[in-house]
Coordinates of C-alpha atoms and ligand atoms in Angstrom, one line a residue:
X1 CA 122.8 105.5 62.0
X2 CA 123.5 103.2 65.0
X3 CA 126.5 103.6 67.1
X4 CA 127.8 100.8 69.5
X5 CA 128.1 102.0 72.9
X6 CA 129.2 100.0 75.7
X7 CA 126.4 97.1 75.0
X8 CA 124.0 99.0 74.3
X9 CA 123.0 100.7 70.8
X10 CA 122.1 104.3 70.7
X11 CA 120.6 105.8 67.6
X12 CA 121.7 109.0 66.3
X13 CA 118.7 111.2 66.4
X14 CA 119.2 114.5 65.1
X15 CA 116.0 116.1 66.6
X16 CA 117.3 114.5 70.0
X17 CA 120.6 115.6 69.5
X18 CA 119.4 119.3 69.0
X19 CA 117.2 118.9 72.3
X20 CA 120.0 117.9 74.2
X21 CA 122.3 120.7 73.1
X22 CA 119.6 123.1 74.1
X23 CA 119.2 121.6 77.4
X24 CA 122.8 122.0 78.1
X25 CA 122.7 125.7 76.8
X26 CA 120.0 126.2 79.3
X27 CA 121.7 124.5 81.9
X28 CA 125.0 126.7 81.6
X29 CA 122.3 129.5 81.4
X30 CA 120.5 128.5 84.7
X31 CA 123.8 128.3 86.6
X32 CA 125.0 131.8 85.4
X33 CA 121.5 133.1 86.3
X34 CA 121.5 132.0 89.9
X35 CA 125.0 133.6 90.3
X36 CA 123.7 136.7 88.9
X37 CA 120.4 136.8 91.2
X38 CA 118.2 136.6 88.1
X39 CA 115.6 134.6 90.1
X40 CA 112.8 135.8 92.5
X41 CA 109.6 134.9 93.7
X42 CA 105.9 136.4 92.6
X43 CA 103.0 136.1 95.0
X44 CA 99.3 135.3 94.1
X45 CA 96.8 135.7 96.7
X46 CA 94.3 133.3 98.1
X47 CA 91.2 134.8 99.4
X48 CA 88.7 133.1 102.0
X49 CA 84.7 132.8 100.7
X50 CA 83.9 135.7 103.0
X51 CA 86.5 137.6 101.2
X52 CA 89.3 137.6 103.8
X53 CA 93.1 137.4 102.3
X54 CA 94.2 134.3 104.0
X55 CA 97.6 133.7 102.1
X56 CA 99.4 133.5 99.0
X57 CA 101.4 131.1 96.8
X58 CA 104.9 132.1 95.7
X59 CA 105.5 131.1 92.2
X60 CA 109.4 131.6 90.8
X61 CA 110.1 133.8 87.9
X62 CA 113.4 134.1 86.0
X63 CA 114.1 137.9 84.9
X64 CA 116.2 137.0 82.0
X65 CA 118.3 139.8 80.6
X66 CA 117.3 138.8 76.9
X67 CA 114.6 136.7 77.0
X68 CA 112.3 138.6 79.6
X69 CA 110.4 137.2 82.1
X70 CA 110.7 133.3 81.8
X71 CA 107.5 130.9 83.2
X72 CA 109.0 128.1 85.4
X73 CA 107.6 125.2 83.3
X74 CA 110.6 126.1 81.1
X75 CA 113.2 125.6 83.6
X76 CA 111.8 123.8 86.5
X77 CA 112.4 120.3 84.7
X78 CA 116.1 121.5 83.8
X79 CA 116.9 122.4 87.2
X80 CA 115.6 119.3 88.6
X81 CA 117.6 117.2 86.1
X82 CA 120.8 119.1 86.7
X83 CA 120.6 119.2 90.3
X84 CA 120.0 123.2 90.5
X85 CA 116.4 122.6 92.1
X86 CA 117.6 123.1 95.7
X87 CA 119.1 126.6 95.1
X88 CA 115.9 127.7 93.3
X89 CA 113.9 126.6 96.2
X90 CA 116.1 128.4 98.9
X91 CA 115.7 131.6 96.7
X92 CA 111.9 131.4 96.7
X93 CA 112.1 130.4 100.6
X94 CA 114.3 133.3 101.3
X95 CA 111.7 135.6 99.4
X96 CA 108.7 134.2 101.3
X97 CA 110.5 134.8 104.4
X98 CA 111.2 138.6 103.3
X99 CA 107.7 139.1 102.5
X100 CA 105.9 137.4 105.5
X101 CA 108.4 139.4 108.0
X102 CA 107.7 142.5 106.1
X103 CA 103.8 141.9 106.5
X104 CA 104.6 141.0 110.3
X105 CA 106.5 144.2 110.9
X106 CA 103.5 146.4 109.3
X107 CA 101.2 144.5 111.7
X108 CA 98.9 143.5 108.8
X109 CA 98.6 139.9 108.9
X110 CA 97.3 137.4 111.7
X111 CA 99.3 134.2 112.5
X112 CA 97.0 132.2 110.4
X113 CA 98.1 134.0 107.1
X114 CA 100.5 131.6 105.2
X115 CA 102.6 131.7 102.2
X116 CA 102.7 128.3 100.1
X117 CA 105.9 127.1 98.4
X118 CA 105.9 124.4 95.3
X119 CA 108.3 121.7 96.5
X120 CA 109.8 119.6 93.7
X121 CA 109.6 115.9 93.9
X122 CA 113.5 115.9 94.0
X123 CA 113.3 117.9 97.1
X124 CA 110.5 116.0 98.9
X125 CA 112.5 112.9 98.4
X126 CA 115.5 114.2 99.6
X127 CA 116.6 113.7 103.4
X128 CA 117.6 117.3 103.6
X129 CA 114.4 119.1 103.3
X130 CA 113.6 119.5 106.8
X131 CA 117.2 121.0 107.5
X132 CA 117.3 123.1 104.1
X133 CA 113.8 124.6 105.4
X134 CA 114.8 125.3 108.8
X135 CA 118.2 126.6 107.8
X136 CA 116.8 129.4 105.3
X137 CA 114.1 130.4 107.5
X138 CA 116.4 131.0 110.5
X139 CA 117.0 134.5 111.1
X140 CA 113.8 135.7 110.0
X141 CA 111.0 136.7 112.1
X142 CA 108.4 134.2 111.0
X143 CA 106.8 130.9 112.4
X144 CA 107.3 127.9 110.2
X145 CA 103.1 127.5 110.5
X146 CA 103.1 130.5 108.3
X147 CA 104.7 128.4 105.3
X148 CA 102.9 125.5 103.6
X149 CA 104.6 123.1 101.4
X150 CA 102.9 122.4 98.3
X151 CA 103.3 118.7 97.0
X152 CA 101.8 116.7 94.4
X153 CA 99.6 113.7 94.7
X154 CA 102.3 111.3 92.8
X155 CA 104.7 112.4 95.3
X156 CA 102.6 110.2 97.8
X157 CA 102.8 107.2 95.6
X158 CA 106.0 105.6 97.1
X159 CA 106.6 103.7 100.3
X160 CA 103.8 105.2 102.6
X161 CA 105.7 104.4 106.0
X162 CA 108.5 106.4 105.0
X163 CA 106.6 109.3 103.3
X164 CA 104.5 109.6 106.3
X165 CA 107.4 109.8 108.8
X166 CA 109.1 112.3 106.4
X167 CA 106.2 114.6 106.5
X168 CA 105.4 114.0 110.4
X169 CA 108.9 115.3 111.2
X170 CA 108.6 118.5 108.9
X171 CA 105.0 118.9 110.4
X172 CA 106.6 118.5 113.9
X173 CA 108.7 121.7 113.0
X174 CA 105.5 123.6 112.5
X175 CA 105.3 123.4 108.4
X176 CA 102.0 122.5 106.9
X177 CA 101.3 120.2 103.5
X178 CA 99.2 121.0 100.9
X179 CA 98.4 118.7 97.8
X180 CA 98.6 120.6 94.8
X181 CA 96.8 119.9 91.4
X182 CA 94.5 117.5 93.4
X183 CA 92.5 115.5 91.1
X184 CA 94.9 114.9 88.4
X185 CA 96.9 112.1 90.0
X186 CA 95.8 108.3 90.9
X187 CA 95.2 108.6 94.4
X188 CA 92.1 109.1 96.0
X189 CA 90.8 110.8 99.3
X190 CA 90.9 107.8 101.4
X191 CA 94.4 107.5 100.7
X192 CA 95.1 111.0 101.5
X193 CA 93.7 110.5 105.0
X194 CA 97.1 108.4 105.6
X195 CA 99.2 111.5 105.2
X196 CA 99.1 114.8 107.4
X197 CA 97.7 116.8 104.9
X198 CA 96.4 120.3 106.0
X199 CA 95.1 121.5 102.5
X200 CA 94.2 120.3 98.9
X201 CA 94.1 122.3 95.9
X202 CA 91.5 121.5 93.3
X203 CA 93.2 121.3 90.1
X204 CA 92.4 124.2 87.5
X205 CA 91.2 121.6 85.0
X206 CA 88.1 120.7 87.3
X207 CA 87.3 124.2 88.1
X208 CA 87.3 125.0 84.2
X209 CA 84.5 122.4 84.0
X210 CA 82.7 123.5 87.2
X211 CA 80.1 125.4 85.2
X212 CA 79.8 123.4 82.0
X213 CA 78.0 120.1 83.0
X214 CA 76.6 118.2 85.8
X215 CA 79.7 115.9 85.8
X216 CA 82.3 118.8 86.2
X217 CA 80.1 119.9 89.2
X218 CA 79.7 116.8 90.9
X219 CA 83.6 116.2 90.8
X220 CA 84.0 119.4 92.5
X221 CA 81.3 119.0 94.8
X222 CA 82.6 115.4 95.8
X223 CA 86.2 116.4 96.5
X224 CA 85.2 119.4 98.7
X225 CA 82.5 117.2 100.7
X226 CA 84.9 114.2 101.3
X227 CA 87.9 116.8 102.0
X228 CA 85.8 118.3 104.8
X229 CA 84.8 115.0 106.2
X230 CA 88.5 114.4 106.8
X231 CA 89.2 117.9 108.4
X232 CA 91.2 119.2 105.1
X233 CA 90.8 122.6 103.9
X234 CA 89.9 123.0 100.2
X235 CA 91.3 125.8 97.7
X236 CA 90.2 126.2 94.3
X237 CA 92.9 127.1 92.1
X238 CA 92.6 128.9 88.6
X239 CA 89.2 130.6 89.3
X240 CA 88.9 133.1 86.4
X241 CA 85.1 133.8 86.4
X242 CA 82.9 135.5 88.9
X243 CA 80.2 132.6 88.5
X244 CA 82.8 130.1 89.3
X245 CA 83.4 131.9 92.3
X246 CA 79.9 131.9 93.1
X247 CA 79.1 128.2 92.5
X248 CA 82.3 127.1 94.7
X249 CA 81.1 129.5 97.6
X250 CA 77.8 127.5 97.4
X251 CA 79.7 124.4 98.0
X252 CA 81.4 125.8 100.8
X253 CA 85.0 126.0 99.3
X254 CA 87.3 127.2 101.8
X255 CA 89.4 129.6 99.7
X256 CA 90.2 130.5 96.1
X257 CA 92.9 131.6 93.9
X258 CA 93.1 132.7 90.4
X259 CA 93.1 135.6 88.0
X260 CA 89.4 136.5 89.4
X261 CA 91.1 137.6 92.6
X262 CA 94.7 138.6 91.2
X263 CA 97.5 137.1 89.0
X264 CA 100.9 136.3 90.6
X265 CA 102.8 139.8 91.4
X266 CA 106.2 141.0 92.5
X267 CA 106.7 141.3 96.0
X268 CA 106.4 145.1 96.2
X269 CA 103.1 144.9 94.1
X270 CA 101.7 142.0 96.6
X271 CA 102.5 144.3 99.4
X272 CA 100.3 147.1 98.0
X273 CA 97.6 144.8 96.8
X274 CA 97.4 143.3 100.2
X275 CA 97.1 146.5 102.1
X276 CA 94.3 147.8 99.7
X277 CA 92.4 144.3 99.8
X278 CA 92.7 143.6 103.8
X279 CA 90.0 146.6 104.5
X280 CA 87.3 143.8 103.2
Ligands
C2E1 P1 101.1 125.1 90.0 O1 101.7 125.1 91.2 O2 99.9 124.6 89.9 O3 101.0 126.8 89.9 C1 99.6 127.5 89.4 C2 99.9 127.9 88.0 O4 98.7 128.4 87.3 C3 100.8 129.3 87.9 O5 101.5 129.2 86.9 C4 99.8 130.2 88.1 O6 100.5 131.6 87.6 C5 98.8 130.1 86.9 N1 97.6 130.5 87.4 C6 97.0 131.1 88.7 N2 95.6 131.4 88.5 C7 95.3 131.3 87.3 C8 94.2 131.5 86.6 O7 93.1 132.0 87.0 N3 94.4 131.0 85.1 C9 95.2 130.7 84.5 N4 95.2 130.3 83.3 N5 96.7 130.3 85.2 C10 96.4 130.7 86.7 P2 103.3 129.4 86.9 O8 103.6 130.5 87.7 O9 103.5 129.5 85.3 O10 103.7 128.0 87.4 C11 103.5 126.9 86.8 C12 103.9 125.6 87.5 O11 105.4 125.7 87.5 C13 103.4 125.6 88.8 O12 102.0 125.1 89.1 C14 104.3 124.7 89.6 O13 103.9 123.5 89.3 C15 105.8 125.3 88.9 N6 106.5 126.2 89.9 C16 106.1 127.7 89.9 N7 106.9 128.0 91.1 C17 107.6 126.9 91.4 C18 108.6 126.9 92.5 O14 109.1 127.6 93.1 N8 109.2 125.6 92.8 C19 108.8 124.6 92.1 N9 109.3 123.3 92.2 N10 107.7 124.6 91.0 C20 107.3 125.8 90.9
CA2 CA1 101.2 125.2 93.4
CA3 CA1 98.5 124.0 91.4
CA4 CA1 97.6 123.1 88.0

């Protein structure tokens, strides 16, 4: 069926209709869930090649009353679409602050320990990012330098001058930037050198192939070498096997993150994990 709507034709598509209804339902559920405090951050540790716990990545989870734990890929796109992402970001940031403050109180981290937060493209492009960050961390006994903002390469694809300025302003407040899923976008390392970036994370898809063949190995090796020449720290994500870890160490990777070390955990489980693993 063809329906006239303004000057454009839209086609009635039952599958699309079902999808839209599902999205609308999810949106209503998200609004309810935010009000009932069903979101929290999980934490996955990052360990240096010498075994030191250097930080963690915060990953949002939805503790749904009937569905159980819902993974971010299922709701982040909807939250972005319906303007709810800011609220979720603030929940994650608040949890990060609570964790860092706790670790500081117990005196079990140094000032180099940092926790990463995933920044959505909506947030990154918003002029309020800096003030949102500063407002949320105010009142906690933490340093902005202990928070790392993970953005993806595609977010750097817009106007370079504007982006660099936005990043410099946030960096001037003390926050650091990390490029997530590195290698999956279209940028290259030389392009990256224009931006104030402290760290890059090699995407899991490359780490998966590092042991497979010469190409997988060379790609990872090249990323590490070039990043080091630009003074950018390199983290491998999705490390699952000891053999991967050993190979990455031989390539002088700075840090690794993955199920080999630990899966993402609740804040209290992370605290226990941290205490038993800082002895190294
Ligand atoms: P990401 O930023 O690339 O996060 C890494 C994902 O890989 C996480 O999935 C993590 O649980 C998973 N992972 C870590 N180590 C391993 C491993 O060794 N093996 C395997 N198979 N997986 C591993 P998760 O938590 O489901 O998050 C998925 C994506 O959702 C994230 O990808 C990120 O893009 C997004 N996301 C998560 N939390 C947030 C958030 O607070 N805000 C925003 N905007 N996005 C978020
Ligand atoms: Ca990430
Ligand atoms: Ca990633
Ligand atoms: Ca990834």
